[in-house]
Coordinates of C-alpha atoms and ligand atoms in Angstrom, one line a residue:
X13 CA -54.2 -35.4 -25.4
X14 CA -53.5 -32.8 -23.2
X15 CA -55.6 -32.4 -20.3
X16 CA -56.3 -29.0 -19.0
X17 CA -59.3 -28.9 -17.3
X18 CA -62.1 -31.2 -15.5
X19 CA -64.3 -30.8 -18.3
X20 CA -62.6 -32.7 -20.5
X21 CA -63.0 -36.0 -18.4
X22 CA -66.7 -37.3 -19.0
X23 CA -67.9 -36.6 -15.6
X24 CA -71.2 -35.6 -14.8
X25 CA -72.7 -31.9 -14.2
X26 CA -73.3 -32.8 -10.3
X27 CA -69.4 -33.8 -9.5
X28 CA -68.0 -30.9 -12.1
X29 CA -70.3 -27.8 -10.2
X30 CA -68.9 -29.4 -7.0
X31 CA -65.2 -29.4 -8.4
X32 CA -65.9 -26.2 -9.5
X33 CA -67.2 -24.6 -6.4
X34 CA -64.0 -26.0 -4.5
X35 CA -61.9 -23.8 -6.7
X36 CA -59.9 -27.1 -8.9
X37 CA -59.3 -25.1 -11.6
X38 CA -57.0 -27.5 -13.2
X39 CA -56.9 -31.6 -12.8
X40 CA -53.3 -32.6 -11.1
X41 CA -51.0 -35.0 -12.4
X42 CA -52.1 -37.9 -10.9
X43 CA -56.0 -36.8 -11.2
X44 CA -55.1 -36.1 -15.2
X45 CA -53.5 -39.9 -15.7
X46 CA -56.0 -42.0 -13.1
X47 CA -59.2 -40.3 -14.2
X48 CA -59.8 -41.5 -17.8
X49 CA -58.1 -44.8 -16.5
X50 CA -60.4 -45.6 -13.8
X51 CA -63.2 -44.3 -16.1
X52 CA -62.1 -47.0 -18.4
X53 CA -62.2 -49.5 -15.6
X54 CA -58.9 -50.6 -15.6
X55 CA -57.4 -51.4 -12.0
X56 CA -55.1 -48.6 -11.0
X57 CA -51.9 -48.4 -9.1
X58 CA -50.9 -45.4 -8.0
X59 CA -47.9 -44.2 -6.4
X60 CA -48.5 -40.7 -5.0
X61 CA -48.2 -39.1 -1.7
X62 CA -50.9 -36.8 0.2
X63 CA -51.1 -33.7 -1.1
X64 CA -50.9 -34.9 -4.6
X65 CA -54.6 -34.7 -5.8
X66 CA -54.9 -38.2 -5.1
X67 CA -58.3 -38.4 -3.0
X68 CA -60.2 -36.5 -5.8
X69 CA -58.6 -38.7 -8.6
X70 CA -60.2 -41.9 -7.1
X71 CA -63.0 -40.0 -5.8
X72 CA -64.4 -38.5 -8.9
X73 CA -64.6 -41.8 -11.3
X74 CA -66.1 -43.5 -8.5
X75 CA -68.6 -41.1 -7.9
X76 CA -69.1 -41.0 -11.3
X77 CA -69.8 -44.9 -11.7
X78 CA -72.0 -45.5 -8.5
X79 CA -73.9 -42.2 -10.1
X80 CA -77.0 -41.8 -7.5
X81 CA -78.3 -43.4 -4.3
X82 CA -80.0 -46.9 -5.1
X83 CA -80.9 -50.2 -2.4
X84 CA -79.2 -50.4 0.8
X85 CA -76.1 -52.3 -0.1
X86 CA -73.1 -49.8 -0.5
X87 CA -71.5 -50.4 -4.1
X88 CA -67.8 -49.0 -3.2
X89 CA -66.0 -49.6 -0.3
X90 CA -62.2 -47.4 0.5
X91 CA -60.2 -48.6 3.2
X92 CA -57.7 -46.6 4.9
X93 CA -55.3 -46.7 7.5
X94 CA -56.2 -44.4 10.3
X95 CA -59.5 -43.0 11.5
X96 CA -58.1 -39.2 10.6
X97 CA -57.4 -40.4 7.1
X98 CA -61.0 -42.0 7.0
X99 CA -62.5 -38.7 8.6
X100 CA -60.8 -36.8 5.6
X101 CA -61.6 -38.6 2.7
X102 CA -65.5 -39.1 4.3
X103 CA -65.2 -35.3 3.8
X104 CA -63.8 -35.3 0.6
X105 CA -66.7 -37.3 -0.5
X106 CA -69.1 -35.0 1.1
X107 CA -67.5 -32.4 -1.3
X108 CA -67.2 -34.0 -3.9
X109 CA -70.8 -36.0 -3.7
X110 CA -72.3 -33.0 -2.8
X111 CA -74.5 -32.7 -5.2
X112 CA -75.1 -35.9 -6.2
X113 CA -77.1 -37.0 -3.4
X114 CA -74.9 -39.9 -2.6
X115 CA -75.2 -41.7 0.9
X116 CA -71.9 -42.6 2.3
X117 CA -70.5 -43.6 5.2
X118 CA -67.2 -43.3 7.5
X119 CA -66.5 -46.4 9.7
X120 CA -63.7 -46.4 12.5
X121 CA -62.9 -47.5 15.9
X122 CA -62.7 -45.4 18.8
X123 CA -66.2 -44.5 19.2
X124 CA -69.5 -46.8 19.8
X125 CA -70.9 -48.9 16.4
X126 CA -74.2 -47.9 17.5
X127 CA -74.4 -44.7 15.1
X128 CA -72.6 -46.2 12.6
X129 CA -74.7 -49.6 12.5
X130 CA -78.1 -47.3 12.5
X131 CA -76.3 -45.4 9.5
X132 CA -75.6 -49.0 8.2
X133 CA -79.5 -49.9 8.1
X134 CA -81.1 -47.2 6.3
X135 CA -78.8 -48.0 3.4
X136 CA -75.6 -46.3 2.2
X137 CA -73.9 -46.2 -1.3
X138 CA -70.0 -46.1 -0.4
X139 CA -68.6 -47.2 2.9
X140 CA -64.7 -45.5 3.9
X141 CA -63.3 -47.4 6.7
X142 CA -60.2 -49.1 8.7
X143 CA -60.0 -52.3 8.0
X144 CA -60.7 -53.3 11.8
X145 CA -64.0 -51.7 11.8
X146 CA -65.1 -52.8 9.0
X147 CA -64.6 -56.5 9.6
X148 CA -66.2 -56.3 13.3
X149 CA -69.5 -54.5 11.7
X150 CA -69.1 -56.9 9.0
X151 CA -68.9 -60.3 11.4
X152 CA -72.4 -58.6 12.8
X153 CA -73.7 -59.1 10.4
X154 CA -74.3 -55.8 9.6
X155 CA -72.7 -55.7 6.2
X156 CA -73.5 -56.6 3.3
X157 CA -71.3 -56.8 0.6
X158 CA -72.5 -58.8 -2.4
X159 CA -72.7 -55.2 -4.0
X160 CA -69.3 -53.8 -3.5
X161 CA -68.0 -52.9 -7.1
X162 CA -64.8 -50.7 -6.5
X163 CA -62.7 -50.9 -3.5
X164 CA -59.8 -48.7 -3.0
X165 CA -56.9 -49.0 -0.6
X166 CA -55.8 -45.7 0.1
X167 CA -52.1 -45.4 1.8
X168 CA -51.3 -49.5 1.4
X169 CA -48.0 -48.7 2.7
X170 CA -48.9 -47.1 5.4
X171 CA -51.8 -50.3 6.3
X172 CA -49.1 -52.9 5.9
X173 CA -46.7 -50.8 8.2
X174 CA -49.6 -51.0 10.6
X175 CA -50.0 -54.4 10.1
X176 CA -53.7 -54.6 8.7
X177 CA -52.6 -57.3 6.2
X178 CA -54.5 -59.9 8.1
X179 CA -57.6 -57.9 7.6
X180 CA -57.2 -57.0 4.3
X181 CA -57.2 -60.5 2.9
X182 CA -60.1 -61.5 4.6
X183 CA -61.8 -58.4 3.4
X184 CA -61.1 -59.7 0.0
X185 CA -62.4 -63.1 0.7
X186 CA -65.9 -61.4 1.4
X187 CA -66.5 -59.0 -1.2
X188 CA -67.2 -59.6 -5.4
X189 CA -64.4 -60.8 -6.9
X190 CA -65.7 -59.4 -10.2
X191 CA -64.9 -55.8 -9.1
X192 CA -62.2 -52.7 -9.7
X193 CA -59.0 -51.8 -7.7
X194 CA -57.3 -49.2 -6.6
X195 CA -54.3 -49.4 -4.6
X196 CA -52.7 -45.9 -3.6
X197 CA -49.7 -45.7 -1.9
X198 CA -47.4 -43.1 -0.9
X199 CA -44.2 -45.4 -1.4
X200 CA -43.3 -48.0 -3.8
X201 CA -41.2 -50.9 -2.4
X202 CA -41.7 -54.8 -2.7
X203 CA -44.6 -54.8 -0.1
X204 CA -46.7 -53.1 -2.2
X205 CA -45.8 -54.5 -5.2
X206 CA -46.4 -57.9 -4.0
X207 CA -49.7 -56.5 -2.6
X208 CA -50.7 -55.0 -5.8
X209 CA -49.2 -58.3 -7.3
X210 CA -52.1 -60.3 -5.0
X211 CA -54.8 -57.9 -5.6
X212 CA -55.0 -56.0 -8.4
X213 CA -55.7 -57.8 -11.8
X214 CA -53.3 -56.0 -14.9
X215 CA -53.0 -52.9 -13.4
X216 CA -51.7 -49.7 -14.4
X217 CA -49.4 -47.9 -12.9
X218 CA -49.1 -44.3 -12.5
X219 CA -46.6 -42.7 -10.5
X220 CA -47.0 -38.5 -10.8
X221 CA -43.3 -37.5 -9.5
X222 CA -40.6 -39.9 -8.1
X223 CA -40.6 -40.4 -4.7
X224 CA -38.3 -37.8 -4.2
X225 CA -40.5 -34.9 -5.4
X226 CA -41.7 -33.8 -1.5
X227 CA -38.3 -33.8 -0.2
X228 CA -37.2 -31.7 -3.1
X229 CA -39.6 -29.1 -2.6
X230 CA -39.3 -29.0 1.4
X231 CA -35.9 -27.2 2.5
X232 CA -34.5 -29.8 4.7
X233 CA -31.9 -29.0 7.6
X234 CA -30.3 -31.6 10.6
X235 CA -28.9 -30.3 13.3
X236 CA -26.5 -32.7 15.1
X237 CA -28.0 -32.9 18.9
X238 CA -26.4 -34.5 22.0
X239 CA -28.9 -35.3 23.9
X240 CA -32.5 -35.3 24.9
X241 CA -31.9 -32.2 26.8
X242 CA -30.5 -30.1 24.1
X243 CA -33.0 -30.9 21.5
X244 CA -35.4 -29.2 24.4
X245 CA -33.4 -26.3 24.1
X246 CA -33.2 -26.2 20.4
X247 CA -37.1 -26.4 20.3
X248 CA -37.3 -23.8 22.8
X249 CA -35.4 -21.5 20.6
X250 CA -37.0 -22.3 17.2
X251 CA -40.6 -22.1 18.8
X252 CA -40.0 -18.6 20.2
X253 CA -38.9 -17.9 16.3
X254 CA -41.8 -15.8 14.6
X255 CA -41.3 -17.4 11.4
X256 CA -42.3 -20.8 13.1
X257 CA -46.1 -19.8 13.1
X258 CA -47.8 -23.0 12.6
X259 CA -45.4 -26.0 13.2
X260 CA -45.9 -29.5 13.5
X261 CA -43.7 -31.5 16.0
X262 CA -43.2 -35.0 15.2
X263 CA -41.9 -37.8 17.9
X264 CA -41.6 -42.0 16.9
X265 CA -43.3 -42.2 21.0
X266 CA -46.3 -41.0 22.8
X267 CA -44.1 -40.7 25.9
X268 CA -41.7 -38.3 24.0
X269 CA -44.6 -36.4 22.4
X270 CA -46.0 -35.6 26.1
X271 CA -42.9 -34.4 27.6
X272 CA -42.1 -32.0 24.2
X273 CA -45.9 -30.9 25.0
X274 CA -46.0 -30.3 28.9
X275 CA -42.4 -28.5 27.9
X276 CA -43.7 -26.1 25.7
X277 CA -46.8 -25.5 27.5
X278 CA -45.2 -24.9 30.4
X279 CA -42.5 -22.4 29.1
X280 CA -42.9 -21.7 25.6
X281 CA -46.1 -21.7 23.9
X282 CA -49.4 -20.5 25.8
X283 CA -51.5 -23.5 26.7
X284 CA -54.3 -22.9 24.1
X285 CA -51.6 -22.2 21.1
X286 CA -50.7 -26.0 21.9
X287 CA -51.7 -29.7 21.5
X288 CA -50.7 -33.2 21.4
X289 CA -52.0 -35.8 20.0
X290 CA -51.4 -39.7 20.3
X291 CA -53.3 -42.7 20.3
X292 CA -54.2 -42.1 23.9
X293 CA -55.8 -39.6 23.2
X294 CA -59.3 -40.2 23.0
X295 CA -61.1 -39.2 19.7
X296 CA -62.9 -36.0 19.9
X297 CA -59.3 -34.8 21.8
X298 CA -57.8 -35.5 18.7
X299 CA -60.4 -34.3 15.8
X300 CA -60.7 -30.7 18.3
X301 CA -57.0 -30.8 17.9
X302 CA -56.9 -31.0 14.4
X303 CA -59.4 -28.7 13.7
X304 CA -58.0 -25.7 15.7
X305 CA -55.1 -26.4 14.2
X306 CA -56.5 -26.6 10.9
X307 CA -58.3 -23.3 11.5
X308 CA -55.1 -21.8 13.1
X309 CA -55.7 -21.0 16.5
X310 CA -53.2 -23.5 17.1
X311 CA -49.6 -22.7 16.4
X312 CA -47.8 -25.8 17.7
X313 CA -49.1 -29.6 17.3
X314 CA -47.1 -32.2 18.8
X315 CA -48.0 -35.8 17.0
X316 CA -47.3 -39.2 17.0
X317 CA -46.6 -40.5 13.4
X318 CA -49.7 -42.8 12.8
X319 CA -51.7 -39.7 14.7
X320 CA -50.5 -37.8 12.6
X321 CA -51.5 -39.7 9.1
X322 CA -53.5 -37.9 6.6
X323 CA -53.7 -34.6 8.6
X324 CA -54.5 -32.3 5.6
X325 CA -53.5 -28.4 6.4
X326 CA -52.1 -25.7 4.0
X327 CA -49.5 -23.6 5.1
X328 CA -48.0 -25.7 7.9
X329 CA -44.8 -23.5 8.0
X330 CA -42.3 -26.4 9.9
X331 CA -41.8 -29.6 10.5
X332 CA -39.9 -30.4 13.3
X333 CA -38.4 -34.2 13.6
X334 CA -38.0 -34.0 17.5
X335 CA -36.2 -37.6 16.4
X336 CA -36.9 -39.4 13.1
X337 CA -39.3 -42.6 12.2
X338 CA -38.1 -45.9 12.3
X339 CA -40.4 -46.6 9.6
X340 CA -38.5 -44.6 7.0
X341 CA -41.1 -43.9 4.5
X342 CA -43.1 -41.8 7.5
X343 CA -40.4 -39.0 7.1
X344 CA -41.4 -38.3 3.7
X345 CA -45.1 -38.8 4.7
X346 CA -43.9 -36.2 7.9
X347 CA -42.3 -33.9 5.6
X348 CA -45.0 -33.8 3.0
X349 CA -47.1 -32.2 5.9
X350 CA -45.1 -28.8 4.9
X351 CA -44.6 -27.6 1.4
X352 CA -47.7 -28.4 0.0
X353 CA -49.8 -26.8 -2.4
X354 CA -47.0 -25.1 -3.9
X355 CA -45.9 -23.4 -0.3
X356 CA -42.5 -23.2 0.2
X357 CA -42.1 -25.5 4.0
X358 CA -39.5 -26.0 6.2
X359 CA -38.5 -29.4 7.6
X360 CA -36.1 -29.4 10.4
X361 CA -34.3 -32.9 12.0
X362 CA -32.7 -33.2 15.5
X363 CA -30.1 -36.0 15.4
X364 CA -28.0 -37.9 18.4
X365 CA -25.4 -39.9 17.3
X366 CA -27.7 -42.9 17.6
X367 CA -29.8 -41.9 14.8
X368 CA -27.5 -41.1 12.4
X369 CA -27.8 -44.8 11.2
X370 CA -31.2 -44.1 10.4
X371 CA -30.6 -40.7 8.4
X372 CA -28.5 -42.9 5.9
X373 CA -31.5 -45.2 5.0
X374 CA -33.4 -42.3 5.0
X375 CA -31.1 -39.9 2.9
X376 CA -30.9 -43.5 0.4
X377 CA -35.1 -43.6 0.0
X378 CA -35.4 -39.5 -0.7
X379 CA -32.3 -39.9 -2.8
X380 CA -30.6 -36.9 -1.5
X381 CA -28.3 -35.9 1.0
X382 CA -30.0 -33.8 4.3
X383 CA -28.2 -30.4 4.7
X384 CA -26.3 -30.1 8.3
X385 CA -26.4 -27.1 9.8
X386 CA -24.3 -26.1 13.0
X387 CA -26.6 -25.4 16.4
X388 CA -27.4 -21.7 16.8
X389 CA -25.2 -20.4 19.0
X390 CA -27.6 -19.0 21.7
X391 CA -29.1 -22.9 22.3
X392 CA -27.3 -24.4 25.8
X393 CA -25.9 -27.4 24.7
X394 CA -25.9 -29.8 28.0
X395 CA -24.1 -32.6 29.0
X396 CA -25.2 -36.0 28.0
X397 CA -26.4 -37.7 31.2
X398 CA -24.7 -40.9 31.7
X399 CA -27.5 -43.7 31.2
X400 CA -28.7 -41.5 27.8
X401 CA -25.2 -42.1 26.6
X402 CA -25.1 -45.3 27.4
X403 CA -28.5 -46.2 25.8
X404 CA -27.5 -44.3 22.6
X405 CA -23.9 -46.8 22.8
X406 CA -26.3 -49.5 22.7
X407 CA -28.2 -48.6 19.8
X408 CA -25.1 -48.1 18.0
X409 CA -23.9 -51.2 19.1
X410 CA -27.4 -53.2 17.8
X411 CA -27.1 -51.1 14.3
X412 CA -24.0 -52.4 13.9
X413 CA -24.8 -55.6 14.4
X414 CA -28.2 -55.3 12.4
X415 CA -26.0 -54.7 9.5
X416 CA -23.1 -57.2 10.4
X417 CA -24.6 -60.5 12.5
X418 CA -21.0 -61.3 13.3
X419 CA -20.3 -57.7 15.1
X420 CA -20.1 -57.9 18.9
X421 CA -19.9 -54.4 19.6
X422 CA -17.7 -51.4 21.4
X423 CA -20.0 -52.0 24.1
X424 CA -19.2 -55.1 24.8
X425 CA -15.2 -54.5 24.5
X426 CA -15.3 -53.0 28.3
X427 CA -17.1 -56.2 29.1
X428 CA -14.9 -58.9 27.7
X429 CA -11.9 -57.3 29.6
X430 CA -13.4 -58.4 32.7
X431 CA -14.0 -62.3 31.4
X432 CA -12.0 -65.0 31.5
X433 CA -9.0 -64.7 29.3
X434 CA -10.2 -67.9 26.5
X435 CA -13.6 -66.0 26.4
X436 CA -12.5 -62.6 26.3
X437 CA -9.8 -64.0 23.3
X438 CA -12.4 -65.1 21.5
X439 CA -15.0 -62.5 21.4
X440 CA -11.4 -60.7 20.3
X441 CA -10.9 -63.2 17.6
X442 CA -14.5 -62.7 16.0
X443 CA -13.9 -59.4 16.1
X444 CA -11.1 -59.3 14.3
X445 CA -12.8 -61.5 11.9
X446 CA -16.5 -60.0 11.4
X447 CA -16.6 -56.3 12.9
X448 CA -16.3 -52.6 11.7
X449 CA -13.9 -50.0 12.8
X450 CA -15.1 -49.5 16.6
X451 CA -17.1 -46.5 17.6
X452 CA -14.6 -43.7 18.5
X453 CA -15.3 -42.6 22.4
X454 CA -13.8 -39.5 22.3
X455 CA -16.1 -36.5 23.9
X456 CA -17.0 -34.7 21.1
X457 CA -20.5 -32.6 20.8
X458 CA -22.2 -36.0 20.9
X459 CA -19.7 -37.2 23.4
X460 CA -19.8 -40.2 20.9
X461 CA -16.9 -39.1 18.4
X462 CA -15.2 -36.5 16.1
X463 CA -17.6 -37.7 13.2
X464 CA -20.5 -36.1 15.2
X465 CA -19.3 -32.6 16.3
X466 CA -22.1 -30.3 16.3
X467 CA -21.8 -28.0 13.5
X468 CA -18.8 -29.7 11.9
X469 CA -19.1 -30.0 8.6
X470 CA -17.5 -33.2 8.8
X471 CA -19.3 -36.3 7.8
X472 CA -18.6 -40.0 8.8
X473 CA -15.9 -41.8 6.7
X474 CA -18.7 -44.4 6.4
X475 CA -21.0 -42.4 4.4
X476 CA -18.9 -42.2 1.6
X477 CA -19.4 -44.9 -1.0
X478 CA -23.2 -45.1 -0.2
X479 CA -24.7 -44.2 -3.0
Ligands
LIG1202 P1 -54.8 -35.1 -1.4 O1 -53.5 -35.4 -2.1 O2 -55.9 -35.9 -2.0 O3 -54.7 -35.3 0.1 O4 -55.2 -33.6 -1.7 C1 -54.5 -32.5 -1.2 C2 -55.2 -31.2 -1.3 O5 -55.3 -30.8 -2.6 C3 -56.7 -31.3 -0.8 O6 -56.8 -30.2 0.1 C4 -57.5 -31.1 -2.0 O7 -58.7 -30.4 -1.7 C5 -56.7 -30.3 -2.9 N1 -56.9 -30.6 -4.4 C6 -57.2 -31.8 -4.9 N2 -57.3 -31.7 -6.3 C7 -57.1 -30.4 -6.6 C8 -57.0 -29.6 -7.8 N3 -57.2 -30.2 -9.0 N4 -56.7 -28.3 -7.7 C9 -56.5 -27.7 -6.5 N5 -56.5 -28.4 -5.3 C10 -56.8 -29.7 -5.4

């Protein structure tokens, strides 16, 4: 059966008048599959990114089954990765629950337990949370679980990228295990199957678009960079663009992300059209952030990639990849932050010669090849200060090497003609032996070789047979 509308799911009057006063006028993809299943009680995994529907289609069942607010034990339990991700769906639920008089509860680190705990007492029905915080209230003794029913794991990916594992399985050791899952997760790789292997019992999975979809809908661009310098001057450029009204800049570092932010502040943007945010950044920095951004008073936010998680805006009109994640899911997460909701979005990727390595396994997981385009001509290009190059040699170098143990590197070829002759022959021999073509030296745009000119529309041999 077709399903065109909420009413057709057996929900109750409270959660479809709140559905209906937030304008769904239609149930999703994922919401139309994982509704009548999680109704059913069947443990669900689903593979779907933010911007998907995928909050509301674990929300509503779940508001559904807990109903109204009874004891003081809360019945449901979601965990999520980051305290912005926990913020937003503790205001999904609000939403959502509105109506239904529904106690619940957000719990995150950052700030004092005190409110939380006194929350905690007076009873609460469904408890969103990081895993961290949760197990510190939980060894005071604050929580009880013996009533936890349904627990959800939203963005598993992203929690075992964090490295929350540990946590999770003792959260499982402490709650029912007559219960239903959830697992959500934005990618689908062995991690998470093994996950969903260890913690869901016969699930079923639903997976609304292939992992692809985002990236299809997002027009993506590289421009080939040099160095640090010039992807300043390429920002500066794009940023004084009007198009580029509301634009999220992401960097893998917080140190990168403060110098792209005391840049633009000092010369681009005007200081209240700007703000970074980190995980140095305290918490009401951050939420302030988000929400004048959110509103749009703020047309550039510079982020970190786990400050970044979850943020939920329409109409962000870029992406900028200052550089690009060395967790390779996050570009799709980064990338999903633009084209949602049907808006067309822009995502645009700076790339030195060092992280072209890194495109490829990207380019493999979005299965599709990233457009290059050739630097606008008015951006300086600037020469690649010597210890940058070097670093970026050394990257290559420990890539290479990543992929082929036996590979000992251009870097090291300068080196070995200053050792002894039976060492030097030797590192020569294994060379010969184990390692690829070495890099070219040549100065080309990158200074790092003719496969790298800026604007070329030359690719690396390398690339060919990838796919
Ligand atoms: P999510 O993928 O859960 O992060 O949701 C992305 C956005 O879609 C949120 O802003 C939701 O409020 C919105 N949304 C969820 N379900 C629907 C729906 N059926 N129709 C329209 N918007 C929706």
């Amino acid at each position: 059966m077709e399903i065109t509308s909420f009413e057709q799911f057996e929900l109750n009057r409270q959660l479809l008048n709140a559905v209906a006063e937030l304008g769904y006028t239609e149930p999703t993809p994922i919401q139309q599959q994982t509704i009548p299943l999680s109704l059913g009680n069947h443990d669900v995994l689903g593979i779907a990114q933010t911007g998907t529907g995928k909050t509301a289609a674990y929300l509503l069942p779940l508001l559904m089954k807990i109903k109204y607010a009874q004891g003081l034990a809360p019945r449901a339990l979601i965990l999520a990765p980051t305290r912005e991700l926990v913020m937003q769906i503790n205001e999904a639920v609000s939403e959502l629950g509105k109506y239904t008089g529904l106690r619940h509860l957000a719990l995150y680190g950052g700030l004092g337990p005190k409110t939380q705990i006194e929350t905690l007492r007076k009873g609460v029905d469904l408890l969103v949370a990081t895993p961290g915080r949760f197990m510190d209230l939980y060894r005071l003794g604050e929580i009880v679980t013996k009533d936890i029913r349904t627990l959800v794991l939203d963005e598993a990916d992203k929690m075992m990228d964090m490295g929350f594992m540990p946590q999770i399985r003792s959260i499982l050791e402490i709650i029912p295990t007559k219960r239903q899952n959830l697992l959500f997760s934005a990618t689908f790789g062995g991690r998470v199957e093994r996950l969903s292997a260890e913690f869901l019992e016969a699930p079923v999975k639903v997976e609304v678009t292939p992992q692809a979809s985002t990236a299809e809908m997002v027009s993506q661009v590289i421009y080939e960079v040099p160095n640090f310098r010039t992807k300043i001057n390429l920002l500066d450029y794009l940023i004084s663009k009007d198009a580029f009204q509301r634009v999220i800049i992401f960097a893998r570092t917080k140190t990168t992300a403060e110098n792209i932010y005391k840049f633009l502040a000092r010369k681009v943007v005007e200081t209240d059209k700007i703000r970074v945010i980190h995980a140095n950044k305290g918490q009401n920095t951050r939420i302030n952030a988000m929400d004048a951004f959110k509103e749009g008073n703020v047309q550039v936010l510079v982020a970190t990639d786990v400050a970044a998680r979850g943020i939920d805006v329409a109409e962000v009109s870029h992406v900028i990849n200052f550089d690009l994640p060395l967790i390779y899911e996050d570009y799709v997460h980064r990338i999903g932050r633009t084209g949602r909701a049907n808006h067309a979005g822009a995502a645009i990727t700076f790339l030195t010669m060092a992280e072209d390595y890194h495109v490829q396994k990207i380019e493999r997981i979005i299965r599709m090849t990233i457009p290059r385009e050739p630097l606008p001509t008015n951006v300086e290009v600037t020469e690649t200060p010597f210890d940058e190059q070097q670093a970026m040699l050394r990257e290559i170098d420990e890539q290479r090497r990543k992929d082929n143990p036996e590979f000992l590197g251009a870097f090291h070829e300068k080196k070995a003609k200053n050792l002894p002759p039976g060492k030097a022959r030797s590192i020569a021999k294994a060379k010969e032996a184990g390692a690829k073509k070495p890099l070219s030296r040549t100065s080309g745009a990158h200074s790092g070789g003719a496969s790298h000119k800026i604007g070329g529309a030359k690719r690396s041999g390398s690339r060919g047979g990838r796919r």
